[in-house]
Short mmCIF file of N, CA and C in Angstrom, two decimals:
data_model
loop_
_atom_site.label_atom_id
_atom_site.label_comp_id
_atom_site.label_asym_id
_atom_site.label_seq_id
_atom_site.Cartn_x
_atom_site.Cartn_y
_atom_site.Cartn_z
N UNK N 1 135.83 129.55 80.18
CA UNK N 1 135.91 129.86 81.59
C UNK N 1 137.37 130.01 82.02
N UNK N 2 138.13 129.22 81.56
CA UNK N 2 139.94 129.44 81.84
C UNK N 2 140.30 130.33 81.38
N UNK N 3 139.84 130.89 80.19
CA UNK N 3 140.12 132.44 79.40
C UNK N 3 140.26 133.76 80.72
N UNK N 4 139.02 133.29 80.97
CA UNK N 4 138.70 134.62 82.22
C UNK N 4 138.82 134.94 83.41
N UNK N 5 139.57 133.56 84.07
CA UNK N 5 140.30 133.81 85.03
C UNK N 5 141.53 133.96 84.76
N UNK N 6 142.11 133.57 84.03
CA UNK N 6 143.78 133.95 83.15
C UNK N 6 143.65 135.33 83.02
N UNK N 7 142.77 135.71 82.54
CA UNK N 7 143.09 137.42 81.58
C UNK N 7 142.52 138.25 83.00
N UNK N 8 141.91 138.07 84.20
CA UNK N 8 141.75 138.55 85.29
C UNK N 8 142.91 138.19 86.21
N UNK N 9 143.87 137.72 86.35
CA UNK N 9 144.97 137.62 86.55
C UNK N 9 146.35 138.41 85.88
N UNK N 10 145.60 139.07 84.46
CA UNK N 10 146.87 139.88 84.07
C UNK N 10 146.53 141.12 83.81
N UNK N 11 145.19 141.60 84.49
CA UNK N 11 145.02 143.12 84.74
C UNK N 11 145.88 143.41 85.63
N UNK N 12 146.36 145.02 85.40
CA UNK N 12 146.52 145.66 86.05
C UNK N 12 145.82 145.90 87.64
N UNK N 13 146.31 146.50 88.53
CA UNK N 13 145.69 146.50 89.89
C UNK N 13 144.97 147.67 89.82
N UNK N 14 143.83 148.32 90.31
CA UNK N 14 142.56 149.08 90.10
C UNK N 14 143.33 150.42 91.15
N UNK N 15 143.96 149.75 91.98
CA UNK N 15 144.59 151.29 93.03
C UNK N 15 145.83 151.42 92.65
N UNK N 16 146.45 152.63 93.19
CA UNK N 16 148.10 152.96 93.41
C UNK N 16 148.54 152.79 94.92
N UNK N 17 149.96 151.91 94.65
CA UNK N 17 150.44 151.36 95.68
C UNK N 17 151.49 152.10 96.46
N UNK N 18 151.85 153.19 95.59
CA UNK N 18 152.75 154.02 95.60
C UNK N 18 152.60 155.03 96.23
N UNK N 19 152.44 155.85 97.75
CA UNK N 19 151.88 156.70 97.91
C UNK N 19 152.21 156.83 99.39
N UNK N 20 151.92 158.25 100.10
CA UNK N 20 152.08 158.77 101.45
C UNK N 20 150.39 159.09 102.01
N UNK N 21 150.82 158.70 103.37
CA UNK N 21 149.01 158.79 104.42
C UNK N 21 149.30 159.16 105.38
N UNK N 22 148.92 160.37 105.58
CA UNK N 22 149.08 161.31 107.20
C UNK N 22 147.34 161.31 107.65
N UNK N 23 147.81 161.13 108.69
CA UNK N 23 146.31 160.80 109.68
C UNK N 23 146.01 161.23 110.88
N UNK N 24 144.83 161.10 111.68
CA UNK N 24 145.03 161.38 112.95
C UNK N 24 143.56 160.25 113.41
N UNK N 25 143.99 160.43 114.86
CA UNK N 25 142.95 159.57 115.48
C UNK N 25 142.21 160.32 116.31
N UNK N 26 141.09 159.55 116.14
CA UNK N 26 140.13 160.09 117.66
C UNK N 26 139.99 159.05 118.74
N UNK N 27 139.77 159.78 120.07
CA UNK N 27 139.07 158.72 121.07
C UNK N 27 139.84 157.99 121.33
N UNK N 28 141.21 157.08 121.66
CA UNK N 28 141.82 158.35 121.96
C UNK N 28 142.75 158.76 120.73
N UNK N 29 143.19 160.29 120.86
CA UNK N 29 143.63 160.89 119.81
C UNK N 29 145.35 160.78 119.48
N UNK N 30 145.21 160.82 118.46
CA UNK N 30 146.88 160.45 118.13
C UNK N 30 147.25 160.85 116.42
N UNK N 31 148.57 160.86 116.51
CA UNK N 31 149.12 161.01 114.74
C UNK N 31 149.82 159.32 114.29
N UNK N 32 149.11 159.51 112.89
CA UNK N 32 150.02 158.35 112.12
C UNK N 32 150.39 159.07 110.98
N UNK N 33 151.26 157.92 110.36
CA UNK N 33 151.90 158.29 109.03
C UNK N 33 151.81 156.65 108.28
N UNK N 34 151.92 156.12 106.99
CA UNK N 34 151.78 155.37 106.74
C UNK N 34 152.75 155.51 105.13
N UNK N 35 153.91 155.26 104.78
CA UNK N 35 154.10 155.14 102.99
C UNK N 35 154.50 153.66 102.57
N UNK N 36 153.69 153.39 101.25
CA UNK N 36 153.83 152.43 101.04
C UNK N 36 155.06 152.83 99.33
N UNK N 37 155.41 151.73 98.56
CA UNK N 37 156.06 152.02 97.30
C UNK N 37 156.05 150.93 96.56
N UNK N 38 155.51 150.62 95.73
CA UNK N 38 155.38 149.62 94.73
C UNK N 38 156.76 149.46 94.09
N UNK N 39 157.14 148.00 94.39
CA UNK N 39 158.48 147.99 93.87
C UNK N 39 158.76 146.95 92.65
N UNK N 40 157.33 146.26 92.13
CA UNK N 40 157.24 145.77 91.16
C UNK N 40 156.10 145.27 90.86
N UNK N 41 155.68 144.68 89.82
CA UNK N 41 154.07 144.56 89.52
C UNK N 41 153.15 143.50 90.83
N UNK N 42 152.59 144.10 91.59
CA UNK N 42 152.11 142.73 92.52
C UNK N 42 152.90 143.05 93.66
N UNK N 43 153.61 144.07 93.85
CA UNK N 43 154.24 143.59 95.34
C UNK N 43 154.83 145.18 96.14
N UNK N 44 155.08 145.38 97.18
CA UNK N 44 155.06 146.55 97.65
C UNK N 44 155.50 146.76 99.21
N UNK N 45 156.11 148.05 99.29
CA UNK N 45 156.89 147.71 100.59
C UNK N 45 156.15 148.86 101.92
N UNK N 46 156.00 148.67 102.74
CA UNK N 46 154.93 149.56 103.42
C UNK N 46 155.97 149.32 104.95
N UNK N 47 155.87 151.23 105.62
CA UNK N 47 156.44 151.28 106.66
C UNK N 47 155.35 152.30 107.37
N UNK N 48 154.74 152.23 108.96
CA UNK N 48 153.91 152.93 109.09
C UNK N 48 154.49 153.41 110.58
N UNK N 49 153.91 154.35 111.08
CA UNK N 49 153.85 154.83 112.51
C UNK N 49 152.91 155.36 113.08
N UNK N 50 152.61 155.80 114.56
CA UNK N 50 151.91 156.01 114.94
C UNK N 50 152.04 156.33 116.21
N UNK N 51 151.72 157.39 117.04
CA UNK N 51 151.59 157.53 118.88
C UNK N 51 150.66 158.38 119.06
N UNK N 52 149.91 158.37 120.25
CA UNK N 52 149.27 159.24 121.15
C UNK N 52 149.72 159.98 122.06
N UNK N 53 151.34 159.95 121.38
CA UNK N 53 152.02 161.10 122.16
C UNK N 53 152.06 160.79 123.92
N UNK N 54 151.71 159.83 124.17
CA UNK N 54 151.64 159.68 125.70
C UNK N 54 153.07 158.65 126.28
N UNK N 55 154.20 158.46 125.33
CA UNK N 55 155.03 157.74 125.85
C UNK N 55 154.88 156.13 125.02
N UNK N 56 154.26 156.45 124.19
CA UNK N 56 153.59 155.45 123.53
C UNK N 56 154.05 155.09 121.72
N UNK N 57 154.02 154.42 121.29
CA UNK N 57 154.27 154.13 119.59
C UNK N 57 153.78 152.71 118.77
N UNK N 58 153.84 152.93 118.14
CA UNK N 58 153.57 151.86 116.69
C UNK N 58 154.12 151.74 115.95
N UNK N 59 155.76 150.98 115.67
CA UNK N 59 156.47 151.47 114.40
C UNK N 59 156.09 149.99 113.93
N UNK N 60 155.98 149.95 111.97
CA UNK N 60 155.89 148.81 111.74
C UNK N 60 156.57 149.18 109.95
N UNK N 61 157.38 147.85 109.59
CA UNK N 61 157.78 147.85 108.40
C UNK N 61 158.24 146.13 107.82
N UNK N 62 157.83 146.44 106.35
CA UNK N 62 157.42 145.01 105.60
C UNK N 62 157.11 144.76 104.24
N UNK N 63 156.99 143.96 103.81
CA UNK N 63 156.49 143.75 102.42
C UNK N 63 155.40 143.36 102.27
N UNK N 64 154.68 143.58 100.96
CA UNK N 64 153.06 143.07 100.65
C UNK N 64 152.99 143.04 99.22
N UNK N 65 151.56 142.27 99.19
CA UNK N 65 151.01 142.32 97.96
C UNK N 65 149.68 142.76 97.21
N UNK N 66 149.70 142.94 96.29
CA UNK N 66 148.24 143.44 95.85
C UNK N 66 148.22 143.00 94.26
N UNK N 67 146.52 142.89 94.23
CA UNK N 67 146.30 142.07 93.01
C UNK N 67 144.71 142.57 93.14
N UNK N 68 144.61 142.25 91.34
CA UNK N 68 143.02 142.70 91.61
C UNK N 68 142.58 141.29 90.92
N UNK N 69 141.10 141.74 91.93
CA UNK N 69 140.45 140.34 91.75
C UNK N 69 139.27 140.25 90.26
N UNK N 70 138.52 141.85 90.35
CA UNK N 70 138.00 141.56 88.93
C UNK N 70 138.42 143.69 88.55
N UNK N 71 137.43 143.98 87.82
CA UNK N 71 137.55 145.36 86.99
C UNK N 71 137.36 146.05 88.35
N UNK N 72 136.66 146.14 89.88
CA UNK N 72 136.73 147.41 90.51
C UNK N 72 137.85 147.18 91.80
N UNK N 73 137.50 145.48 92.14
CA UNK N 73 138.29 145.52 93.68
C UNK N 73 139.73 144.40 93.13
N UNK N 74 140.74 144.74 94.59
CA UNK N 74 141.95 144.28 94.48
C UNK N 74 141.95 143.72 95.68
N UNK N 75 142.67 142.82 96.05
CA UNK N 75 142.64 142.20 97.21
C UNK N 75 144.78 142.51 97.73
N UNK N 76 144.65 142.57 98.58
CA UNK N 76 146.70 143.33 99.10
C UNK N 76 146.21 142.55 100.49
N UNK N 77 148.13 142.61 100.88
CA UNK N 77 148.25 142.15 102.25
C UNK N 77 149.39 142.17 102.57
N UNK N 78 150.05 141.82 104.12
CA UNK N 78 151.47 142.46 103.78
C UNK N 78 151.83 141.57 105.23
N UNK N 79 153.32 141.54 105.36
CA UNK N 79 153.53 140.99 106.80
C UNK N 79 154.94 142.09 107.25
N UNK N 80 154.31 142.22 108.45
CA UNK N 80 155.21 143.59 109.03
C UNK N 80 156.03 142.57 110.18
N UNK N 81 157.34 143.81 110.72
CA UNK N 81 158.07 143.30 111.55
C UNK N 81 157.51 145.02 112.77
N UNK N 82 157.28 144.85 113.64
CA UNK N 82 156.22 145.39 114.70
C UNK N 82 157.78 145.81 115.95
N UNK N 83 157.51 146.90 116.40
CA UNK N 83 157.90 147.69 117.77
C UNK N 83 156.43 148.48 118.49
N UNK N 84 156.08 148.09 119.44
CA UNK N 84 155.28 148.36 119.80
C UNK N 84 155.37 148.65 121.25
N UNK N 85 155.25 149.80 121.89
CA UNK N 85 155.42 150.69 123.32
C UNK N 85 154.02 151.45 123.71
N UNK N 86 153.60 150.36 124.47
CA UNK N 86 152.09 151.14 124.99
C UNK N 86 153.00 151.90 126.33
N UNK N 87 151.55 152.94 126.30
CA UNK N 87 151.88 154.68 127.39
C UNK N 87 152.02 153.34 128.34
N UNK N 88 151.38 152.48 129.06
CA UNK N 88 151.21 151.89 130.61
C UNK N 88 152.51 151.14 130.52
N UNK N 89 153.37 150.91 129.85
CA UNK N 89 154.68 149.64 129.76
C UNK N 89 155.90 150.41 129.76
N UNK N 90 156.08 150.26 131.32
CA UNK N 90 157.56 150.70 132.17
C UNK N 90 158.92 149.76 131.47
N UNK N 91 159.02 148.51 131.41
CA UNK N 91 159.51 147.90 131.30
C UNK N 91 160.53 147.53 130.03
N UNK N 92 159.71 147.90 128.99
CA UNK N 92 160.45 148.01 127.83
C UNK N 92 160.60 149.10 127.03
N UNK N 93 161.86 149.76 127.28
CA UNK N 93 162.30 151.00 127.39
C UNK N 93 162.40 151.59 125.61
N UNK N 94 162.48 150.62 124.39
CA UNK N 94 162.69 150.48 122.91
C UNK N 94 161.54 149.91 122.57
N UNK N 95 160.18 149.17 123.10
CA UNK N 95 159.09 148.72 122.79
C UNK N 95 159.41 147.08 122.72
N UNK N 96 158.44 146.19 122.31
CA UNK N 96 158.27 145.11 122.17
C UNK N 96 158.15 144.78 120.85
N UNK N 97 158.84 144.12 120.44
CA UNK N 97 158.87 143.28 118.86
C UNK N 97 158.00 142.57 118.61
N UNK N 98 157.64 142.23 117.91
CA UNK N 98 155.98 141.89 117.35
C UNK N 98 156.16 141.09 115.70
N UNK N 99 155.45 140.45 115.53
CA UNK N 99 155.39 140.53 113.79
C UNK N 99 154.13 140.52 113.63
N UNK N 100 153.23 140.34 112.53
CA UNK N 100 151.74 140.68 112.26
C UNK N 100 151.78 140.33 111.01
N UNK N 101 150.85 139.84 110.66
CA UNK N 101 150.14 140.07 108.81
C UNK N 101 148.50 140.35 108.30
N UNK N 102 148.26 141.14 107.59
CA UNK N 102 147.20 141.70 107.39
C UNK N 102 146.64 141.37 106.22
N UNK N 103 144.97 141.37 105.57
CA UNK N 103 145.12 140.85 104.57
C UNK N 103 143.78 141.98 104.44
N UNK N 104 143.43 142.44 103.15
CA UNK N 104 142.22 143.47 102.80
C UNK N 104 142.03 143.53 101.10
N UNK N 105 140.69 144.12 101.03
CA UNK N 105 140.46 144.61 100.07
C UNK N 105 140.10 145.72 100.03
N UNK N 106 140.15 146.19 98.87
CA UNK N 106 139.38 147.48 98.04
C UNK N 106 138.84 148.04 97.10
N UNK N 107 137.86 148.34 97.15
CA UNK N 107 136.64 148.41 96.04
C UNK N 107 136.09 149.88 95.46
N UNK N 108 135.83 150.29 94.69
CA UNK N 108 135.35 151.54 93.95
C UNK N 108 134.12 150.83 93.83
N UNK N 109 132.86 151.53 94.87
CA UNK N 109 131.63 151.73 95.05
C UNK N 109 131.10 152.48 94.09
N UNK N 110 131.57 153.86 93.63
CA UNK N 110 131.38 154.88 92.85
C UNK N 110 132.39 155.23 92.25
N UNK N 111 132.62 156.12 90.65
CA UNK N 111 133.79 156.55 90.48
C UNK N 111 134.50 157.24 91.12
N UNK N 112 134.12 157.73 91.75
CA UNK N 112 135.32 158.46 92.93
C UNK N 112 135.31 158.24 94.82
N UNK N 113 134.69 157.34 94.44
CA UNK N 113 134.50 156.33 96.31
C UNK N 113 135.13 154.83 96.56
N UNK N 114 135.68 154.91 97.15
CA UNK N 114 136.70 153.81 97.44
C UNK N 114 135.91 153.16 98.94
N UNK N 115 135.44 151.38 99.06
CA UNK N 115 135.68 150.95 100.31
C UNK N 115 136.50 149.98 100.47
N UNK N 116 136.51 150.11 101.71
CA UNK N 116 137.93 148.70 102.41
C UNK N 116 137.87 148.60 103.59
N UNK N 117 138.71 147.30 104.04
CA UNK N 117 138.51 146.54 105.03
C UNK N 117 139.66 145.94 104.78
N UNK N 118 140.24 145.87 106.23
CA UNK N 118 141.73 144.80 106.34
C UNK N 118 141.42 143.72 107.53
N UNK N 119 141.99 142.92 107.76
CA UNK N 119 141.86 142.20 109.10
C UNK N 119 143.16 141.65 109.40
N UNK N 120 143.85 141.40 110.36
CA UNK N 120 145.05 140.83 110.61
C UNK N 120 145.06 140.50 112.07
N UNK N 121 146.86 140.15 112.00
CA UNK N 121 147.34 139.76 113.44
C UNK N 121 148.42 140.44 113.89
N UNK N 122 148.41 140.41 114.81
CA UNK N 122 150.12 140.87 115.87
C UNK N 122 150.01 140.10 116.51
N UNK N 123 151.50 139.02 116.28
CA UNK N 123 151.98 138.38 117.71
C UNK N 123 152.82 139.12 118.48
N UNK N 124 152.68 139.23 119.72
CA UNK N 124 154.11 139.46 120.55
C UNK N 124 154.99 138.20 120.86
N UNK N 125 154.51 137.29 121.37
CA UNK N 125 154.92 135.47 121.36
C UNK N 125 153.62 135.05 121.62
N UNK N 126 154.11 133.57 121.97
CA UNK N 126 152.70 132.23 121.86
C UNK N 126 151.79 132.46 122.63
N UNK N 127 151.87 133.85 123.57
CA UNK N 127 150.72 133.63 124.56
C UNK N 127 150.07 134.85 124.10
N UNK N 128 150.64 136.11 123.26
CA UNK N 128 149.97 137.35 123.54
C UNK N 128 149.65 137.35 121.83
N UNK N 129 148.82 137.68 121.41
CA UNK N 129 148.22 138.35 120.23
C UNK N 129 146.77 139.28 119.93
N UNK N 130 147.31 139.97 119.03
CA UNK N 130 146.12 141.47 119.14
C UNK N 130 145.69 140.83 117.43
N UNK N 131 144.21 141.19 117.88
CA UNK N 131 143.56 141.44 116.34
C UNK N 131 143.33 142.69 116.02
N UNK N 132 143.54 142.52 114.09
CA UNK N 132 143.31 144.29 113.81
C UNK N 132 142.12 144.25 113.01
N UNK N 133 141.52 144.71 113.08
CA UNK N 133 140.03 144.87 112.33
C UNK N 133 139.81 146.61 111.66
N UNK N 134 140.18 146.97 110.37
CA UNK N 134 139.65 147.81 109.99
C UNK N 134 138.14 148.01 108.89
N UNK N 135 137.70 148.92 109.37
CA UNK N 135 136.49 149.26 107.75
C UNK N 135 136.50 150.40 107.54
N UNK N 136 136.54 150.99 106.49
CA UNK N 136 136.51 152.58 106.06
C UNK N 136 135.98 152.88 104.35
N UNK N 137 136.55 153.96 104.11
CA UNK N 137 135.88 154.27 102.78
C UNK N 137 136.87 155.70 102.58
N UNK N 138 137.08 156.24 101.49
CA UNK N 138 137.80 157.28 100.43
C UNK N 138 137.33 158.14 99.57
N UNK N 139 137.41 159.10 99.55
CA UNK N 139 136.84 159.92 98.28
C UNK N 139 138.31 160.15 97.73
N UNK N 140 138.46 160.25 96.42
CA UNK N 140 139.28 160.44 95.61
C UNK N 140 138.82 161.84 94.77
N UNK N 141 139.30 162.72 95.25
CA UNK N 141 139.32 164.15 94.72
C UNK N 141 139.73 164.24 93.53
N UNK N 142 141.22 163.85 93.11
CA UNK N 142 141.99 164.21 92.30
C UNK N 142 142.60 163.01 92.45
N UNK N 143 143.34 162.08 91.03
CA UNK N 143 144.46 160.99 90.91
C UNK N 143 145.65 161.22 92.13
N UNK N 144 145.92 162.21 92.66
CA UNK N 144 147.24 162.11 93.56
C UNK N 144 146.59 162.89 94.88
N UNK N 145 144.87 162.44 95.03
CA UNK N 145 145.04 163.36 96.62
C UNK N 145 143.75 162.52 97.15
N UNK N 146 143.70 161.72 97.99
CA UNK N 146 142.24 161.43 98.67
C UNK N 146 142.32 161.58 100.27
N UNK N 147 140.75 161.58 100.47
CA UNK N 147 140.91 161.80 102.06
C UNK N 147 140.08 160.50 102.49
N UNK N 148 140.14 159.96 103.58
CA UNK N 148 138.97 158.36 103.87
C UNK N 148 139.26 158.94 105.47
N UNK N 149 137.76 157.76 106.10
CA UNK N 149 137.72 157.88 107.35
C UNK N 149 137.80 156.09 107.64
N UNK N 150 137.83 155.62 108.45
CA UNK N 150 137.49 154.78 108.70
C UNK N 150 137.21 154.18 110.38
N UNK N 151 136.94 152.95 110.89
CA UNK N 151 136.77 152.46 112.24
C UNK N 151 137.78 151.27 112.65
N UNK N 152 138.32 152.02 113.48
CA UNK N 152 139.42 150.84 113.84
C UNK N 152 138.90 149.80 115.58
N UNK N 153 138.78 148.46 115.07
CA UNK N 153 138.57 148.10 116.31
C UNK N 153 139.65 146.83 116.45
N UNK N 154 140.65 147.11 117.40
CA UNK N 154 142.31 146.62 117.31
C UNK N 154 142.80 146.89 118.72
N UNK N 155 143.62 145.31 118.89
CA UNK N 155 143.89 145.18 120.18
C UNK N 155 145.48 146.01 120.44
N UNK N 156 146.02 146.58 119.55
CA UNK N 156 146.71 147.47 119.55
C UNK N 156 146.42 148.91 120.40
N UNK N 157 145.64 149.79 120.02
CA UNK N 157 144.79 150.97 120.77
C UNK N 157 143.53 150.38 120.97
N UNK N 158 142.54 151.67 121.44
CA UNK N 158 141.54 151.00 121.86
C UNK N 158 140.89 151.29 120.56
N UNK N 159 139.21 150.84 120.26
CA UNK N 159 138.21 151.11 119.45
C UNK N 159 138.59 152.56 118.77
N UNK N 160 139.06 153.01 117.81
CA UNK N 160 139.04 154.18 117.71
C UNK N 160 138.68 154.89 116.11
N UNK N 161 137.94 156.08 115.80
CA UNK N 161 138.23 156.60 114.17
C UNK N 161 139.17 157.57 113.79
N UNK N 162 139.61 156.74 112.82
CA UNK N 162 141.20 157.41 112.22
C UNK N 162 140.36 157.99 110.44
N UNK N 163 141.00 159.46 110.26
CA UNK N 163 140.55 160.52 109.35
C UNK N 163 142.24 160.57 108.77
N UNK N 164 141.94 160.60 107.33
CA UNK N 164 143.77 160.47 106.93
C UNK N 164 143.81 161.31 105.84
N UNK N 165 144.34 161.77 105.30
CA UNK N 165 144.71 162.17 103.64
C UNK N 165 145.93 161.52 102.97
N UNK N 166 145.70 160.98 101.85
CA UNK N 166 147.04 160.09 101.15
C UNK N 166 147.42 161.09 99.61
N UNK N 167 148.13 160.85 99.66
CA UNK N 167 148.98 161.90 98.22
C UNK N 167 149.55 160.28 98.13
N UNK N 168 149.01 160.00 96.42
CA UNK N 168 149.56 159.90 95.63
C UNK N 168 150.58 159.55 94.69
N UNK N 169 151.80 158.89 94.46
CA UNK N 169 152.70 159.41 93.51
C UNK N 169 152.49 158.58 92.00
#
C-alpha cells in the first residue's frame, strides 16, 4: 500500500501547465486572457485578465501548483496578488488590491474530454471577500489547441458563461 501512494506521487502531471487562454464571456459579456508557464516540476506561474470593457478590470498574477492525484485527474492551485476595478467604483482610480487563492481539479472523462472545477477566495480586507466557484469541461482537438465552456458563479462579476480556446506550448 506505501508502494502506491509513493509511485502516485512521482507521476508525471496528466495536463500541460504551460500554455495561453483567450476567452470571452456572456451575460454580462466581456474578454479575458489567462497564461500560465510551468517553471518546474509541480509548480507554475499564472497571470490573467479580464474587463467588460465598461471601465472595469480583473488583473491577477501568482504562483501555483499542480500534481496528479492518480492516472486521469491532477489536483493545481495557485495564490494570486488581485487589482480589481468594478464599472460602479468612482473612487479607486488604479482598482483595489486584493489577494485570493484557488484550489481545482481536472479530470479526462474521455480521451479527448477534460472536466474541472476550481473554488477559491478574494480578499479585499477583513470585512470584504468574494467567492469564486467555477465548473466546466474541454475538448482537446489536437495536443496544442482546446476549446472548454464553463459556469462561473463569482462574487467578482455576476453569474456568468465564459467560452475560451487555450493553445498549448
Amino acid at each position: 500500500m506505501l508502494m502506491s501512494l509513493l509511485s502516485a506521487s512521482t507521476m508525471a502531471t496528466n495536463f500541460n501547465y504551460t500554455n495561453l487562454e483567450i476567452g470571452f464571456t456572456g451575460n454580462p459579456s466581456g474578454l479575458a486572457a489567462t497564461g500560465r508557464v510551468a517553471f518546474m516540476d509541480g509548480a507554475h506561474f499564472v497571470v490573467n485578465g479580464s474587463s467588460q470593457f465598461e471601465g472595469d478590470w480583473i488583473a491577477s498574477g501568482g504562483a501555483g501548483f499542480h500534481a496528479p492525484i492518480n492516472g486521469f485527474v491532477d489536483v493545481h492551485g495557485d495564490a494570486r496578488i488581485y487589482s480589481v476595478k468594478f464599472p460602479q467604483d468612482d473612487k479607486h482610480d488604479f482598482g483595489e488590491l486584493a489577494y485570493g487563492v484557488n484550489v481545482g481539479l481536472r479530470a479526462w472523462i474521455l480521451p479527448q474530454i477534460e472536466a474541472n472545477a476550481v473554488v477559491g477566495q478574494v480578499a479585499f480586507d477583513s470585512d470584504d471577500t468574494r467567492s469564486i466557484v467555477e465548473i466546466g469541461g474541454r475538448f482537446h482537438s489536437t495536443d496544442a489547441l482546446s476549446i472548454g465552456a464553463s459556469y462561473r458563479a463569482n462574487g467578482l462579476y455576476k453569474e456568468q458563461f465564459y467560452f475560451s480556446v487555450r493553445f498549448e506550448f
